[in-house]
Coordinates of C-alpha atoms (C1' of nucleotides) in Angstrom, one line a residue:
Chain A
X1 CA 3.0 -20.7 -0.5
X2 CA 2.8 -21.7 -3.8
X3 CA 2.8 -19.3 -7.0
X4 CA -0.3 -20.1 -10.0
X5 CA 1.0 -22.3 -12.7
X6 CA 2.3 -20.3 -15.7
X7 CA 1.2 -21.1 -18.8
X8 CA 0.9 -17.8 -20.7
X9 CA 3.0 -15.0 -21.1
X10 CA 1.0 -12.1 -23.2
X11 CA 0.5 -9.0 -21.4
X12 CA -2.8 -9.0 -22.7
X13 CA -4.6 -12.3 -22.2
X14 CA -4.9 -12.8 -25.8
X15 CA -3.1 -15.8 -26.0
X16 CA -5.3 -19.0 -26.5
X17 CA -4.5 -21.1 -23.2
X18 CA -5.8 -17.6 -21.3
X19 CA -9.5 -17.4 -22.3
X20 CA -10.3 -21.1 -22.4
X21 CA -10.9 -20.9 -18.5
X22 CA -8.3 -23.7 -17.9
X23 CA -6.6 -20.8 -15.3
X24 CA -8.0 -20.7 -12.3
X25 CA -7.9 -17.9 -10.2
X26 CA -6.3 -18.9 -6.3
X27 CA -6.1 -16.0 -4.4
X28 CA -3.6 -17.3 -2.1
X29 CA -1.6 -18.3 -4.8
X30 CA -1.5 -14.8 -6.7
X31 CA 1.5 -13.3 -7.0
X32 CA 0.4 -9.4 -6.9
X33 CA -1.8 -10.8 -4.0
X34 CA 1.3 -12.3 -2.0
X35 CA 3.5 -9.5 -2.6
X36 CA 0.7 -7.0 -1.4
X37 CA 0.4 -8.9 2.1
X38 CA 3.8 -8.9 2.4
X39 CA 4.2 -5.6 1.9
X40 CA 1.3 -4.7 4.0
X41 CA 3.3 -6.9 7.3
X42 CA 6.7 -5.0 6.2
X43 CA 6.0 -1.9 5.9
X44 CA 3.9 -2.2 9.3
X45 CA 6.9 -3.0 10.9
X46 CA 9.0 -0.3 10.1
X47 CA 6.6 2.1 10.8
X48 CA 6.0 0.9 14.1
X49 CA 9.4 2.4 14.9
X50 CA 9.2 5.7 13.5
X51 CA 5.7 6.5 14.3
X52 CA 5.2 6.2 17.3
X53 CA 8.7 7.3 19.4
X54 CA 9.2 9.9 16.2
X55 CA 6.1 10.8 15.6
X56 CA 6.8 10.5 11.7
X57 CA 4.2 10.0 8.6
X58 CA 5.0 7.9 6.3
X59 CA 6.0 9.9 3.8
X60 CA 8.1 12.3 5.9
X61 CA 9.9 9.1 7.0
X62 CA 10.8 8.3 3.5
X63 CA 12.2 11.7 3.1
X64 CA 14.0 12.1 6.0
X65 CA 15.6 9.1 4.9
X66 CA 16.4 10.7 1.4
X67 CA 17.8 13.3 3.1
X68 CA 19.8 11.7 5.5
X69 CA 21.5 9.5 3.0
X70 CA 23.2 12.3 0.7
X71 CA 26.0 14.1 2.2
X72 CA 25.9 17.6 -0.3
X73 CA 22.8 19.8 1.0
X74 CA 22.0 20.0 -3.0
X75 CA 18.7 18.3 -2.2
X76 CA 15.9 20.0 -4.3
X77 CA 12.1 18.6 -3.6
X78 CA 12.5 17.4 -7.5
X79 CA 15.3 15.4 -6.4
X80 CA 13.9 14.3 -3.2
X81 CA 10.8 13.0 -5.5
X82 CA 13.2 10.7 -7.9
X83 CA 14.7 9.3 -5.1
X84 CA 11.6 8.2 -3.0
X85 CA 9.4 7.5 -5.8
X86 CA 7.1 9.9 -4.5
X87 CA 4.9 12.4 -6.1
X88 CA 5.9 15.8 -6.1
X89 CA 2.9 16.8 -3.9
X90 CA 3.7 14.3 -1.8
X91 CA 7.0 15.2 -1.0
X92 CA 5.8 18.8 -0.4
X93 CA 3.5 18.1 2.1
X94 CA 5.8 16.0 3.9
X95 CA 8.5 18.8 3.4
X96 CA 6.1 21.2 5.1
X97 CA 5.3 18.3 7.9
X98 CA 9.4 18.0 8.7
X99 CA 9.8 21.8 8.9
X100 CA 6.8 22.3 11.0
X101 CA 8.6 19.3 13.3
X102 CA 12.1 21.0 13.1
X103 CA 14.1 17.9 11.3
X104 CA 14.8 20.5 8.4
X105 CA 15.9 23.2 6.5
X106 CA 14.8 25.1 3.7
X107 CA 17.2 27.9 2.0
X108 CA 16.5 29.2 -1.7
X109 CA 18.6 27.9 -4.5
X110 CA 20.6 30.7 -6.0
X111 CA 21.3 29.2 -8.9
X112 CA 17.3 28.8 -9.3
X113 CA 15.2 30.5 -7.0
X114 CA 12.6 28.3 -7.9
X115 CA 13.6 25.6 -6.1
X116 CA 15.1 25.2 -2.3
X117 CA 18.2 23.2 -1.1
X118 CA 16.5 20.9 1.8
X119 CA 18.8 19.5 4.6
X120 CA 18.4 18.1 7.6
X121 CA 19.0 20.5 10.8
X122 CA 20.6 19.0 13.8
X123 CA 17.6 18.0 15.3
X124 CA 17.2 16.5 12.3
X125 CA 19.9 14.4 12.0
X126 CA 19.5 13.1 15.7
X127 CA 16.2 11.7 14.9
X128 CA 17.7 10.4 11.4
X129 CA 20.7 8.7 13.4
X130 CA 18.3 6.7 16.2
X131 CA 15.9 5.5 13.6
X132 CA 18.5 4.5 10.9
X133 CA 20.2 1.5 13.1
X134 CA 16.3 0.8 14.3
X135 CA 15.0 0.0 10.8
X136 CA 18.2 -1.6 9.7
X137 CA 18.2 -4.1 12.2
X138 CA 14.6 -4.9 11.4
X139 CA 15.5 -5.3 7.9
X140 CA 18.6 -7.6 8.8
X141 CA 15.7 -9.6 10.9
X142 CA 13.8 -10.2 8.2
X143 CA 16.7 -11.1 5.9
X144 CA 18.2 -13.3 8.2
X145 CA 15.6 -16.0 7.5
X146 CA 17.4 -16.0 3.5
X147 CA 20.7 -17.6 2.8
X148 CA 23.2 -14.6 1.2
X149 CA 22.4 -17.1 -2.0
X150 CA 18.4 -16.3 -1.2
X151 CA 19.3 -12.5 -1.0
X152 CA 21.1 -12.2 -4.3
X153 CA 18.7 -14.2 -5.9
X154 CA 15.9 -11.9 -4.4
X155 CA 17.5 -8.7 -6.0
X156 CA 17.9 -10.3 -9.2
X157 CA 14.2 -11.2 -9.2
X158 CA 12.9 -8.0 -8.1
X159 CA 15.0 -5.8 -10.8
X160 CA 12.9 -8.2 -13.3
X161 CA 9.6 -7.8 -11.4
X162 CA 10.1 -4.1 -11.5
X163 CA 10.8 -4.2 -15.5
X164 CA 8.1 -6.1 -16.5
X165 CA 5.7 -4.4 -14.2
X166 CA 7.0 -1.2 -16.0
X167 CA 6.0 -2.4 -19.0
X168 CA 2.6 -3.3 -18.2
X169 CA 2.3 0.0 -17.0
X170 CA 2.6 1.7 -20.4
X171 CA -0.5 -0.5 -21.7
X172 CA -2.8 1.6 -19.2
Chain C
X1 CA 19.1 -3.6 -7.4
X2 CA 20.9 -4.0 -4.3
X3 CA 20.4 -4.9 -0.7
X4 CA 21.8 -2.9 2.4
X5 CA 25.1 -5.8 3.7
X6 CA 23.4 -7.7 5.9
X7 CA 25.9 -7.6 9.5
X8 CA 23.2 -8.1 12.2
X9 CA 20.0 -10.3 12.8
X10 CA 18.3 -9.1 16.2
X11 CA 15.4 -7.2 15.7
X12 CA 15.9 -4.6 17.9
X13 CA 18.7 -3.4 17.3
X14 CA 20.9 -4.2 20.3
X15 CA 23.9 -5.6 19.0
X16 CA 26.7 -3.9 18.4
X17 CA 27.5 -3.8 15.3
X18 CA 23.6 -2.5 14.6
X19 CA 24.8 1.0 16.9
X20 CA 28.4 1.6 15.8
X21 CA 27.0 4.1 13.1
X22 CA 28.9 1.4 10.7
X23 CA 26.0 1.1 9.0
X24 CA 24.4 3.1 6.5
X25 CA 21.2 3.5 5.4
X26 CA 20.6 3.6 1.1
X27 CA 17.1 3.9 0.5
X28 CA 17.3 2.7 -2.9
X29 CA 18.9 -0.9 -1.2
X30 CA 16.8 -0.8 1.6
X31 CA 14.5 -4.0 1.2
X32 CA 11.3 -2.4 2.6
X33 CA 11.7 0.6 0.4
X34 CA 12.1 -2.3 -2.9
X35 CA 9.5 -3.9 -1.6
X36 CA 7.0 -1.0 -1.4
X37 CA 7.8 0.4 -4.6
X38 CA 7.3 -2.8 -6.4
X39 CA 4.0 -3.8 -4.4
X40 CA 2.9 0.0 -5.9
X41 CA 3.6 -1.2 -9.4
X42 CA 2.4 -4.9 -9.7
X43 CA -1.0 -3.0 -7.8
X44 CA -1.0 -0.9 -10.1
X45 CA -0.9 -2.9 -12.8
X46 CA -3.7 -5.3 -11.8
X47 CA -5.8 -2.5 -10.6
X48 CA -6.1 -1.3 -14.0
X49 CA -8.0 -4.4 -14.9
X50 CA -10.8 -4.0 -12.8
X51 CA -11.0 -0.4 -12.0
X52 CA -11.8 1.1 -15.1
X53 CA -13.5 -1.5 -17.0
X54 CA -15.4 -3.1 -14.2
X55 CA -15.6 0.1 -11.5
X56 CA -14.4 -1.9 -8.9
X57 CA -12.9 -0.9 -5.6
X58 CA -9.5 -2.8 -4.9
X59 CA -11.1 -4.3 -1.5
X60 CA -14.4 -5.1 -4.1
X61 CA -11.9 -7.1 -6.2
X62 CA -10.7 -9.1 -3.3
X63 CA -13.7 -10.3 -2.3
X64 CA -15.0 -11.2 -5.6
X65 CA -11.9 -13.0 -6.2
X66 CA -12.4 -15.0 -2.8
X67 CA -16.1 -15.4 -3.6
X68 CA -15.1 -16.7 -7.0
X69 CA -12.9 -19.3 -6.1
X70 CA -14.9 -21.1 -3.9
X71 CA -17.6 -23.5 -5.2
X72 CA -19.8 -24.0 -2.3
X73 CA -22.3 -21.2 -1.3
X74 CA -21.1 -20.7 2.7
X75 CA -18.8 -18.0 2.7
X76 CA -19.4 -15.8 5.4
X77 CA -17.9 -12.4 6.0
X78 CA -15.4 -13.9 8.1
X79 CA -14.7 -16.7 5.9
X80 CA -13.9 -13.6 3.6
X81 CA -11.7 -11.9 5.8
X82 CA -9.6 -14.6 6.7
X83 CA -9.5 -15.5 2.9
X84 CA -8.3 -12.0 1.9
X85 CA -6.3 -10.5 4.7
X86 CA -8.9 -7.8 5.2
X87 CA -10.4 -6.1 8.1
X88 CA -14.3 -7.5 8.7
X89 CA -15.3 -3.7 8.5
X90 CA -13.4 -3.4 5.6
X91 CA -15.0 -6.8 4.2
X92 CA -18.5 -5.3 4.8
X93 CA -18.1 -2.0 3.3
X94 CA -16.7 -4.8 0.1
X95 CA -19.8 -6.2 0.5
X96 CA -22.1 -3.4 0.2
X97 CA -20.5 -1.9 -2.9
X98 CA -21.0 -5.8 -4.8
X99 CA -24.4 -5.9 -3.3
X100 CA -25.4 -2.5 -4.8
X101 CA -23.7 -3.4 -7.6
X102 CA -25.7 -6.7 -8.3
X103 CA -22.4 -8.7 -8.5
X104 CA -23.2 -10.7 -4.9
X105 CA -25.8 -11.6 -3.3
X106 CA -26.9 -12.3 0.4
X107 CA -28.8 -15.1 2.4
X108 CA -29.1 -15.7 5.9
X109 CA -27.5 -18.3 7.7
X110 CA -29.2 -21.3 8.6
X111 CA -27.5 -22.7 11.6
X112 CA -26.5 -19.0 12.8
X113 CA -28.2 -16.3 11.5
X114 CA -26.0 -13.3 13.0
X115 CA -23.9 -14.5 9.2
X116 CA -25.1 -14.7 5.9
X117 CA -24.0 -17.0 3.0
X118 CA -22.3 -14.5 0.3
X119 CA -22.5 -15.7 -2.9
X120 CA -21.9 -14.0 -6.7
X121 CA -24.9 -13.8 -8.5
X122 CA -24.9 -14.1 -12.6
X123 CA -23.9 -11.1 -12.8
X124 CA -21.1 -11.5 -10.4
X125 CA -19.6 -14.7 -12.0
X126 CA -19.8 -13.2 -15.4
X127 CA -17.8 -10.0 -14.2
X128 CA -15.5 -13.2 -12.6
X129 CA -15.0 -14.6 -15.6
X130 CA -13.5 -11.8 -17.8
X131 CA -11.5 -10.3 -15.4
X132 CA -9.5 -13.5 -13.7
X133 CA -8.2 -14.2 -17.7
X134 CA -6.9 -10.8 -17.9
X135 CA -5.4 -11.0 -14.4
X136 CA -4.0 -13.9 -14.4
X137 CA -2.6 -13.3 -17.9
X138 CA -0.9 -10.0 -15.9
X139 CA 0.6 -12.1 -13.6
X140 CA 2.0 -14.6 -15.6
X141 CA 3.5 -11.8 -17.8
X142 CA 5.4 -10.2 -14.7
X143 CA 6.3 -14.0 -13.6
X144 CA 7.4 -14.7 -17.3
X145 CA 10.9 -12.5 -16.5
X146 CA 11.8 -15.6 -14.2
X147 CA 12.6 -18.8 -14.5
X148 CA 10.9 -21.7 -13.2
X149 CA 13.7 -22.0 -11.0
X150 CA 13.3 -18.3 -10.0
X151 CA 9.8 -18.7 -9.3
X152 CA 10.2 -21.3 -7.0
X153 CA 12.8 -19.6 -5.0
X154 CA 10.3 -16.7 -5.1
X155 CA 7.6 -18.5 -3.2
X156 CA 10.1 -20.1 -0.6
X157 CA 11.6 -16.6 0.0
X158 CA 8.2 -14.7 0.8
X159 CA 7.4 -17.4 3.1
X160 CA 10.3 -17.2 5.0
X161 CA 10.1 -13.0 5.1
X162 CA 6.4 -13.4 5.5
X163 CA 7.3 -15.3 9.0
X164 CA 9.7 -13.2 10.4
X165 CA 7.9 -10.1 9.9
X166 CA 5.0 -12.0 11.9
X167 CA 7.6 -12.5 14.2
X168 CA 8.4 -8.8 14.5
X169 CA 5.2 -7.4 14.4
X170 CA 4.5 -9.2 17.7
X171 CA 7.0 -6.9 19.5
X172 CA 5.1 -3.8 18.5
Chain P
dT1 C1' -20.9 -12.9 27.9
dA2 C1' -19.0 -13.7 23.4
dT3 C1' -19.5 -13.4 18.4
dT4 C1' -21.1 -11.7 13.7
dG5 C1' -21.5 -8.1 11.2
dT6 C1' -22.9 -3.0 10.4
dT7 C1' -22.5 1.7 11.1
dA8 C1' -20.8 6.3 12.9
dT9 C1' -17.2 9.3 13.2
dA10 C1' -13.1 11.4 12.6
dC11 C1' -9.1 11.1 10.5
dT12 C1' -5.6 10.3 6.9
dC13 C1' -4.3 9.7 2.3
dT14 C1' -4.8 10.5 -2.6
dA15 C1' -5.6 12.6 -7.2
dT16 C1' -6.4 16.3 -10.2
dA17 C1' -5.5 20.3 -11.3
dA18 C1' -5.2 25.3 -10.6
dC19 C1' -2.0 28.4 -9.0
dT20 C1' 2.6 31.4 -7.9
dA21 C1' 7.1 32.4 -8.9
dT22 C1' 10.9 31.9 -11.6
dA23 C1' 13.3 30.6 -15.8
Chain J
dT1 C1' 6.3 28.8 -22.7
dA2 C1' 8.2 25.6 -19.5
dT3 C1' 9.5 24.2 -14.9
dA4 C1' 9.7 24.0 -9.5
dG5 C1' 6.9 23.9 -6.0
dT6 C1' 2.5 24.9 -3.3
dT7 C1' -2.2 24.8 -2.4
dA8 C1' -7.3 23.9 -2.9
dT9 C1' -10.6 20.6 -3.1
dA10 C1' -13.0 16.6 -3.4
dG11 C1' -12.9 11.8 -3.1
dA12 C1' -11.1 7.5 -1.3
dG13 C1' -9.5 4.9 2.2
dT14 C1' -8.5 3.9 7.4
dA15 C1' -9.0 3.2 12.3
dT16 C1' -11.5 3.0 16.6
dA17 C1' -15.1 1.9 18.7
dA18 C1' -20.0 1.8 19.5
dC19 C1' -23.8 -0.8 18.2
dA20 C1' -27.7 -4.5 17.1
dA21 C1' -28.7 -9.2 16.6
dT22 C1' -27.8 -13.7 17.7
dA23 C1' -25.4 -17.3 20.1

DNA sequence: TATTGTTATACTCTATAACTATA
DNA sequence: TATAGTTATAGAGTATAACAATA
């Protein structure tokens, strides 16, 4: 796998070796392209374990995991949203899928009855404790093809993806 | 950005240390989890290229961008599909939409005329031609974070995940 | 019989925004 | 007025498989 050769670095394509056409386009060779099938093979592979034995979307999974991961049951859906970069319509739908399914409970806030405190219930957690070792094995399979060298390099380079990706963002 | 301590490397789970509970599970360090959320971004960020200005689909995109790159006129739906990691139904609905959209156009096969020879028309190339600039001046602004040391590491990295999920998405 | 590609169908997911209740 | 969360609705995308045409 190779990368395309970088020669500019506007966000906009204003700069002049952009728009004389030297750049060829190789779609193997496009970042946003490689990371997209990659993530399309990853995230495949996790949900093949909570699908189909847990019968989980994947947005409930993501919450369940939210969930699962904090130990105070101060968990608002706002909260729940930051956490798994989801939407907040998202997360209530999947809120409403989990409580249908049992995994958890909903009591009103009595500081602000707007919002609930979410927690797993015991059924809840059961599921949240078979899946949890489950996915983190896959995810140690996958990493075990990197050096601990690799790894750290890999979070470095992701925190930069993320911030320039970020700033694109803002340019709409 | 962290990733979850890496203790165990079978993929389903079996050994001990994946069971013993010792292991937690941060969503926030959780590889697939970085990987997703950054995949959403970069998407996003090149999807804003062609969507608004250009009212393409992201599947219409790929297949312009496979079309694009290849100089001789024999690309067949398959060829596509194979090109762009995309389902042959989901190539042929791509298809339609640049047909209708008078970006490709279609000719029958030759030597086996169940495929057709896709090809961009005028039109098509002309759309090509402004977008891949902007694209690939997107790219290299994300890539422009890294070094060219980074970069490299990068590519040898998502080959190596790109394998073992493979591997794991054969167990099902 | 197998392959290329299209289409039908039902299903899921998404996006926008209107809405309720509370602050 | 602003915020937490839900719901309505329409549109986009997906998956499965049946299908026609050709090999």
């Amino acid at each position: 796998m190779f990368i395309s050769k970088q020669e500019n670095i506007t966000p906009e394509g204003d700069s002049k070796s952009d728009t004389e056409g030297a750049n060829r386009l190789e779609l193997a060779r496009f970042f946003p392209y490689q990371l997209s099938v990659l993530n399309a093979s990853v995230s495949e592979v996790v949900a093949q374990l909570y699908r189909g034995r847990f019968q989980l979307a994947a947005h409930e999974w993501r919450v369940l995991a939210a969930l699962g991961e904090s130990d105070d049951g101060s968990n608002s859906a706002k909260v729940i949203a930051a956490v798994t970069s989801m939407e907040k319509m998202q997360v209530s739908r999947a809120i409403s899928g989990l409580k249908k399914a049992g995994l958890i409970s909903r009591t009103v806030n009595k500081n602000d009855r707007r919002s609930s405190c979410l927690a797993l219930t015991a059924t809840g957690k059961e599921v949240y404790t078979q899946i949890v070792p489950l996915v983190l094995a896959r995810e140690a399979y996958l990493l075990s093809a990197l050096s601990q060298d690799e790894i750290a390099q890999l979070t470095m380079i992701f925190d930069k993806l993320a911030a320039q990706a970020n700033a694109l963002k803002q340019l709409g």
